[in-house]
Coordinates of C-alpha atoms in Angstrom, one line a residue:
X1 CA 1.9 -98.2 31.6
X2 CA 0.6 -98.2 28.0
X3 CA 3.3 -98.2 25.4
X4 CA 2.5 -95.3 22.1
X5 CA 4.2 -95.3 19.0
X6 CA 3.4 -92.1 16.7
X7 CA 4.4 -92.3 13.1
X8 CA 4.9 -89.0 11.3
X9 CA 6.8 -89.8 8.3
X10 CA 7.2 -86.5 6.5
X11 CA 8.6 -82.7 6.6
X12 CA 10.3 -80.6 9.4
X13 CA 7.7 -78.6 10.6
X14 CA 4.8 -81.8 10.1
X15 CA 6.9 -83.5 12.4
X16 CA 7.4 -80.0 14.7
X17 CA 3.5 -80.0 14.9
X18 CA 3.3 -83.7 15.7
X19 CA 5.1 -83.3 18.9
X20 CA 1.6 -81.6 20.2
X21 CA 0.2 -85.6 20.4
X22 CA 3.0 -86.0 22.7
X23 CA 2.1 -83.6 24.5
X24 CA -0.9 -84.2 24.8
X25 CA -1.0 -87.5 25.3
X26 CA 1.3 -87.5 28.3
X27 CA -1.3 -85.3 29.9
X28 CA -3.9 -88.7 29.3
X29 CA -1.5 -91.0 29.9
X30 CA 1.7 -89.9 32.3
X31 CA 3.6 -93.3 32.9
X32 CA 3.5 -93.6 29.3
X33 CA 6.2 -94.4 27.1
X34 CA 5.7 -92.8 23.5
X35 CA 8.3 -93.1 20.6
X36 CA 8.2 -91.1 17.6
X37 CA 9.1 -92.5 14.7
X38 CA 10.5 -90.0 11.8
X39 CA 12.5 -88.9 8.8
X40 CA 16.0 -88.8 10.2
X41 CA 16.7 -85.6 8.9
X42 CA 13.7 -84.2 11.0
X43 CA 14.7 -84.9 14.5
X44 CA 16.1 -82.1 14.9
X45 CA 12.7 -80.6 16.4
X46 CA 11.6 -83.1 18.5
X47 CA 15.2 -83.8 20.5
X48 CA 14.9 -83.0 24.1
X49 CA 11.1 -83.1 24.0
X50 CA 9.8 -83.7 27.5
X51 CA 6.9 -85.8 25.7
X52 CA 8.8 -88.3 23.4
X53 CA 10.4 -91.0 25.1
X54 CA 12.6 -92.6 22.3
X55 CA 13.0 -90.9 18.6
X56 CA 13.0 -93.7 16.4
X57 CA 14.4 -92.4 12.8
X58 CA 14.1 -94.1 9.6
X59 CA 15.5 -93.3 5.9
X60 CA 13.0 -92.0 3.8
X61 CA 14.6 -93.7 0.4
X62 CA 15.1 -96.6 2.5
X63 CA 11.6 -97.4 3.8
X64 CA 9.9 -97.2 0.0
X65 CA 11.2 -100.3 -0.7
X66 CA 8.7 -103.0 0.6
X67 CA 11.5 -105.5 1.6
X68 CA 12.2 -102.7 4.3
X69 CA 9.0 -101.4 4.7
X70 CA 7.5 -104.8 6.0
X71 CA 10.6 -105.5 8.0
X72 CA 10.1 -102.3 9.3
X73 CA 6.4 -103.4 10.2
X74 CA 7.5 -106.6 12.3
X75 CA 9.9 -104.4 14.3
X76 CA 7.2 -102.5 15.1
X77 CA 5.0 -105.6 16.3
X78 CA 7.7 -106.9 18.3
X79 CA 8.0 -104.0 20.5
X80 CA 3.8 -104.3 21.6
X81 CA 2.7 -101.0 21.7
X82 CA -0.5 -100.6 22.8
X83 CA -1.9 -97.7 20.9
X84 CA -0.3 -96.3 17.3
X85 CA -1.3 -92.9 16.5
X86 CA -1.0 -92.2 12.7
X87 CA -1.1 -88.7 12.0
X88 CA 0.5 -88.8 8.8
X89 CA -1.9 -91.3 7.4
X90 CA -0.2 -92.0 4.0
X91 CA -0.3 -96.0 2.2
X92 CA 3.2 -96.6 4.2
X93 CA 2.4 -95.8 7.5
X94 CA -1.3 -97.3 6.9
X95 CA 0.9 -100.5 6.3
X96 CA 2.8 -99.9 9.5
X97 CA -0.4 -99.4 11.7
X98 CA -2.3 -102.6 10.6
X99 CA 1.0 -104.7 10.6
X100 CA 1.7 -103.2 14.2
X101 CA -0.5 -105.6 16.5
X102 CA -1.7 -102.7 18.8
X103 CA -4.9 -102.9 20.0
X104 CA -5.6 -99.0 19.5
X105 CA -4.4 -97.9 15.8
X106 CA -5.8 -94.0 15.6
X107 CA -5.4 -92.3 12.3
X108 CA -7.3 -89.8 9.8
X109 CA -10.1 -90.5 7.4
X110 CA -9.2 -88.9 3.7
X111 CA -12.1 -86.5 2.2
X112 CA -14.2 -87.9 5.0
X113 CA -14.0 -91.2 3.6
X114 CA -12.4 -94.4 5.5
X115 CA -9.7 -96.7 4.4
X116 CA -10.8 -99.7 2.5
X117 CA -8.6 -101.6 5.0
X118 CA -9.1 -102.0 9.0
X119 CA -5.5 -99.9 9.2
X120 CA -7.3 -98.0 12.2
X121 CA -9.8 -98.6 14.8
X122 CA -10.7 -95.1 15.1
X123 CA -10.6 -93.1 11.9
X124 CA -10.5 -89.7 12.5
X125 CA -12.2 -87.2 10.0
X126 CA -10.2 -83.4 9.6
X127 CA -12.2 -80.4 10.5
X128 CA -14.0 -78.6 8.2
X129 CA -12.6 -75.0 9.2
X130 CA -10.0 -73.8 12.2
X131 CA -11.8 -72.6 15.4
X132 CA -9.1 -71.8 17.6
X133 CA -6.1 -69.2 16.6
X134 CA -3.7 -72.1 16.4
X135 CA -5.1 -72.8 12.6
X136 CA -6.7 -75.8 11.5
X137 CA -3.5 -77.8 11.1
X138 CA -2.4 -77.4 14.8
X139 CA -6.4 -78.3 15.6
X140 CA -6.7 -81.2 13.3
X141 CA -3.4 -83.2 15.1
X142 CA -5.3 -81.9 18.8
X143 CA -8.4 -83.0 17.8
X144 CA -6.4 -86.7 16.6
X145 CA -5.8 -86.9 20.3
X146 CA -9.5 -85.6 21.9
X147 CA -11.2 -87.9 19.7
X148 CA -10.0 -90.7 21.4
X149 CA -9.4 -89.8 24.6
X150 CA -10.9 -86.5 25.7
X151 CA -8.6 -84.0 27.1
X152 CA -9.2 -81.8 30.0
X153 CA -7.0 -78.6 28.7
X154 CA -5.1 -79.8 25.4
X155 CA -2.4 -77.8 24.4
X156 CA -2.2 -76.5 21.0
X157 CA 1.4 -74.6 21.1
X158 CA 4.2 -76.9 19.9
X159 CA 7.3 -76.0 21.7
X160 CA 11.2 -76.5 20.9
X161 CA 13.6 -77.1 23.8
X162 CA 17.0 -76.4 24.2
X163 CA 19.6 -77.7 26.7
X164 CA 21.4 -75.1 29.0
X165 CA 24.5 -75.9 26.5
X166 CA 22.4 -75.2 23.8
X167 CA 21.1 -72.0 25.2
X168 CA 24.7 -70.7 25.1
X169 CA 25.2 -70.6 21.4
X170 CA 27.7 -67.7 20.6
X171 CA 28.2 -67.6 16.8
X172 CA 26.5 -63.9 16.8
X173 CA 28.2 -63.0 20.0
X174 CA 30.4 -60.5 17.9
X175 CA 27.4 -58.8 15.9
X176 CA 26.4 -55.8 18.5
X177 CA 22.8 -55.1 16.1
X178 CA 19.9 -57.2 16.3
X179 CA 19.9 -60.0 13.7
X180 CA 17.1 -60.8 11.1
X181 CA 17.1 -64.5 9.8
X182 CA 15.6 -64.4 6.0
X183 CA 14.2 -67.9 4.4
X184 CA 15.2 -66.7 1.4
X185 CA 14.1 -70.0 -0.1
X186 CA 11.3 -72.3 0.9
X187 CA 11.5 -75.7 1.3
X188 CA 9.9 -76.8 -2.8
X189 CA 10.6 -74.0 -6.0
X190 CA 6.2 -73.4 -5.7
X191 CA 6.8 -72.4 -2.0
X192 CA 9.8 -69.9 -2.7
X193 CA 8.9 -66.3 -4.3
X194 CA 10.9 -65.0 -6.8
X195 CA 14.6 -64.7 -6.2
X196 CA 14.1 -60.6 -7.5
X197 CA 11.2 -59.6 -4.8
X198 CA 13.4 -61.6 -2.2
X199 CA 16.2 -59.4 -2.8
X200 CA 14.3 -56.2 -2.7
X201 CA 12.4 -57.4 0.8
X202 CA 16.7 -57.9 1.6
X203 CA 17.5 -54.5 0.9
X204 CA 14.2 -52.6 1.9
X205 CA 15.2 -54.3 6.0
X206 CA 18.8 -53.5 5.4
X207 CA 18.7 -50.2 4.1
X208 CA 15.6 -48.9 6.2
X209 CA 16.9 -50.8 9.4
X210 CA 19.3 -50.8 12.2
X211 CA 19.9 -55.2 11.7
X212 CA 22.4 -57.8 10.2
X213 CA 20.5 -60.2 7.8
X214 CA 21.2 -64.0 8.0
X215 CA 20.5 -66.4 5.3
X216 CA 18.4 -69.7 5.9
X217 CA 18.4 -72.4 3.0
X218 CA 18.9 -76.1 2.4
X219 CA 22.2 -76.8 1.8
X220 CA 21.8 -77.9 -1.7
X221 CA 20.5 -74.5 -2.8
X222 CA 24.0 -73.3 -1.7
X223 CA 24.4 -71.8 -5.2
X224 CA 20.9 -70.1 -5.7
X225 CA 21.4 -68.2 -1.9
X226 CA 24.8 -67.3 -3.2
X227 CA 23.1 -65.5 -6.3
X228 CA 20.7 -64.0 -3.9
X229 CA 23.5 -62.5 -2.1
X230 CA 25.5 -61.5 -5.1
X231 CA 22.4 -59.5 -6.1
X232 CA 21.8 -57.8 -2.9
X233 CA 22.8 -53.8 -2.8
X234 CA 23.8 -54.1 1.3
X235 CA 26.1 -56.6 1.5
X236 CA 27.9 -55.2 4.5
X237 CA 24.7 -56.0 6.3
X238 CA 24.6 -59.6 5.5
X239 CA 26.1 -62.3 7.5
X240 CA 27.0 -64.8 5.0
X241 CA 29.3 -67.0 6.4
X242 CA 27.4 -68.4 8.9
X243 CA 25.3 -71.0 8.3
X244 CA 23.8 -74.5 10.5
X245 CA 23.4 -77.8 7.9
X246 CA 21.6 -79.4 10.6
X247 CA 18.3 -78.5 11.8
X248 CA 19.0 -78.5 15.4
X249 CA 22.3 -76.3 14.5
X250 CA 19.2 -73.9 12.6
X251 CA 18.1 -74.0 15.7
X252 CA 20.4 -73.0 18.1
X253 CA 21.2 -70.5 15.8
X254 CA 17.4 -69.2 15.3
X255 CA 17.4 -68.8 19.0
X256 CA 19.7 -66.1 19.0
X257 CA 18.0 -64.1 16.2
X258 CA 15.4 -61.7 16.7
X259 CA 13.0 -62.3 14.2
X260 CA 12.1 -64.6 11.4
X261 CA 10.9 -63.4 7.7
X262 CA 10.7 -66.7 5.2
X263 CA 8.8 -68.1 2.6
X264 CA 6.0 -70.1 4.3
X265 CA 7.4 -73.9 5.7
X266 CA 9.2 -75.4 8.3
X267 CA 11.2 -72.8 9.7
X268 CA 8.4 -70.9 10.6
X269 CA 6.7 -73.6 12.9
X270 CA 10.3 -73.1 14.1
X271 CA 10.5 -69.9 15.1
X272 CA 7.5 -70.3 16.7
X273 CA 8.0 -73.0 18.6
X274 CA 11.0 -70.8 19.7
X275 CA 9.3 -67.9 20.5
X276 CA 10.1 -65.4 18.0
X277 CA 8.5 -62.9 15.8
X278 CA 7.5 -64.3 12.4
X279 CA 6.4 -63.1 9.4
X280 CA 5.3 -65.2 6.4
X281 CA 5.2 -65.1 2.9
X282 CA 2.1 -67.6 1.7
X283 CA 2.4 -69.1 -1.8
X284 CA -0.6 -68.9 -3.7
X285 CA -1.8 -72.6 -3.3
X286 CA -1.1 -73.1 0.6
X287 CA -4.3 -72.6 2.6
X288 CA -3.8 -69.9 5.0
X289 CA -6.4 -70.9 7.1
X290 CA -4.5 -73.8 7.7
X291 CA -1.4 -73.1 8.5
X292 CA -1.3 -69.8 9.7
X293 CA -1.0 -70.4 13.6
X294 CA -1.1 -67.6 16.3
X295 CA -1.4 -64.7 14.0
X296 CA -2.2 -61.6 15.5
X297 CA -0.8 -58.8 13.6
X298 CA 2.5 -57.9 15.7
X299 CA 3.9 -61.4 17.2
X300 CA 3.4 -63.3 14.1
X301 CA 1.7 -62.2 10.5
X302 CA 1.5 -63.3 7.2
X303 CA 0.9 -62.3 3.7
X304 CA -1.0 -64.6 0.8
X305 CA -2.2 -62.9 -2.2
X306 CA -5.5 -63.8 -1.8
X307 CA -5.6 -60.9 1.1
X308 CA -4.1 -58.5 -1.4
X309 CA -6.1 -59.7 -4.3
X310 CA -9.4 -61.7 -3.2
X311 CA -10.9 -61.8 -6.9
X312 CA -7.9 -63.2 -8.5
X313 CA -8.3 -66.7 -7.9
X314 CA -10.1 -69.4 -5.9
X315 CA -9.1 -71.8 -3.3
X316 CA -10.7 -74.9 -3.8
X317 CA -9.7 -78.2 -4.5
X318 CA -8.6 -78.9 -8.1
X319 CA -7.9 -74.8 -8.6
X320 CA -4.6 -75.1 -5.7
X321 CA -4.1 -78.8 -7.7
X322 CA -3.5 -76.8 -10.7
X323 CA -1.9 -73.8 -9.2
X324 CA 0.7 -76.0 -7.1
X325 CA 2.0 -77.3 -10.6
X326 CA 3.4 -74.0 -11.3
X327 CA 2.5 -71.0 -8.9
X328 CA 4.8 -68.6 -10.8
X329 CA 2.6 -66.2 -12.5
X330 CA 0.5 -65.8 -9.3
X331 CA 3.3 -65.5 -7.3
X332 CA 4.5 -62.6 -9.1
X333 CA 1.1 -60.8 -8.3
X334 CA 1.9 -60.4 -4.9
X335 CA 4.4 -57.8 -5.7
X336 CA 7.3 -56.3 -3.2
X337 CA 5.5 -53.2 -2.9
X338 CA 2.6 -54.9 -1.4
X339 CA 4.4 -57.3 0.8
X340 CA 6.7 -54.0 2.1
X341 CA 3.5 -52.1 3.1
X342 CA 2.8 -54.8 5.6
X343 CA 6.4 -55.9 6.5
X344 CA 7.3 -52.6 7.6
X345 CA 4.2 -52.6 9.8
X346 CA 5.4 -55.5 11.5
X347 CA 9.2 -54.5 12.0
X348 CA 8.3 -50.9 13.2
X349 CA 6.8 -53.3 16.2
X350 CA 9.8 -54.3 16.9
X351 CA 12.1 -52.0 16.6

């Protein structure tokens, strides 16, 4: 029985598409016992996972102080795992690996080049370009796995599972239309749009379609999805007072939507993972190719600017460094009449 910690210290849908070298790995190593070690306020995603053994999950404000971190790091070594697995391959989980004792200590290689420490014993390098319609993210935490130990059928699809209890959420019970649930706001101000093109995607679905529209935010941008609301012309169509704070309440309730249309982040690797029709709204600086997973035009699409406007900007390196500081003028390019055009495309196949 070998004995696998993973350590994916970051974001809700990072650690969403982490649970794949759970997966994955169970189909090496079955007896296995794997713990996933994670932001607390992640969890949410992974809970009930047939995969992950134990959920082990730490404070983020806590473990950046190196009295913690380092105490942290003996825990770690007392439990002998055999093999660590390091997908998110930052200086605090590096730490973590080497401190760990395990005799296996997988993780990835930065631009190609390895750490200046032994943190791993196999440093993995990222693809160079996606070459499977899971999208080079989903590939690159796969390919963490393969590298190591070669898998027969790997499994690229990260999946959320729900108890039977959980399956019987009843919040919309009392709405008899379909429900839409908007990310009206992603998860960083350079990953949301502007709040005016948000409201006229808002009032183009309500006024053109048979649906209730249901806010998703964090809770401390309570105030901004209030102004949002205030501004919309349907209101009447808009479920406003209900809302999860938790992300496994966001999911339950996801579950009983029928589509998702957000600002691209960790509620779309949600809905996925649940299932449901998505479509996406890229900021400028995100690589599509990266993180667009399973795209095919009805079941899940996207729009970045770049496919409006291909001459406007490049995607390399230093140019999304740049454009990350402050996205806003380009993110006002990609206009509501353009992202209409191929939102109503996609609800017309669903409706």
């Amino acid at each position: 029985m070998k004995k696998i910690l993973v350590i994916q210290n970051k974001r809700i849908g990072d650690v969403l598409l982490a649970s794949l070298i759970a997966t994955n790995l169970k189909s090496v190593f079955p007896d296995s016992v794997i713990d996933f070690m994670v932001y607390d306020f992640t969890t949410g995603v992974i809970e009930e996972h047939p995969a992950i053994d134990n959920i082990i999950p730490i404070k983020e404000k806590e473990l950046k102080k190196i009295p913690n971190l380092i105490k942290t790091a003996f825990q770690i070594r007392k439990k002998k795992y055999d093999i660590i697995m390091d997908p998110y391959a930052k200086t605090q989980s590096r730490i973590l690996s080497l401190l760990s004792g395990a005799k296996i200590r997988i993780g990835y290689k930065k631009r190609d080049k390895n750490p200046p420490l032994p943190f791993y014993t196999h440093n993995v390098g990222f693809l160079k370009e996606k070459s499977h319609p899971a999208g080079k993210s989903l590939e690159d935490r796969v390919h963490l796995v393969n590298s190591v130990f070669p898998l027969e059928n790997p499994d690229y699809v990260p999946k959320i599972y729900l108890t039977e209890k959980e399956q019987q959420y009843n919040k919309l019970n009392k709405y008899d239309k379909p429900v839409i649930m908007f990310g009206i706001l992603g998860s960083t101000p350079q990953k949301s749009m502007p709040y005016d093109y948000i409201v006229s995607l808002i009032d183009f679905v309500t006024e053109n379609y048979d649906v209730y529209a249901l806010f998703n935010y964090s809770p401390h941008q309570k105030e901004d999805a209030q102004s949002i609301y205030d501004t919309c012309k349907h209101k009447d169509k808009i479920i406003f007072d209900i809302y999860e704070e938790s992300i496994r309440g966001f999911v339950r309730l996801m579950n009983k939507c029928k589509l998702l249309i957000a600002n691209e982040g960790g509620t779309v690797h949600i809905a996925k993972a649940l299932d449901k029709p998505t479509f996406t709204i890229f900021s400028p600086y995100v690589l599509k190719d990266h993180w667009a997973s399973f795209e095919d035009g009805k079941m899940h699409t996207s729009i970045h600017l770049l496919d409006e406007k291909p001459d406007l900007f490049s995607t390399d390196r230093e140019q999304r460094k740049k454009i990350e500081e402050d996205p806003s003028f380009l993110y006002k390019q990609l206009t509501p009449d353009l992202i209409i055009a191929q939102l109503d495309k996609f609800l017309k196949q669903h409706f």
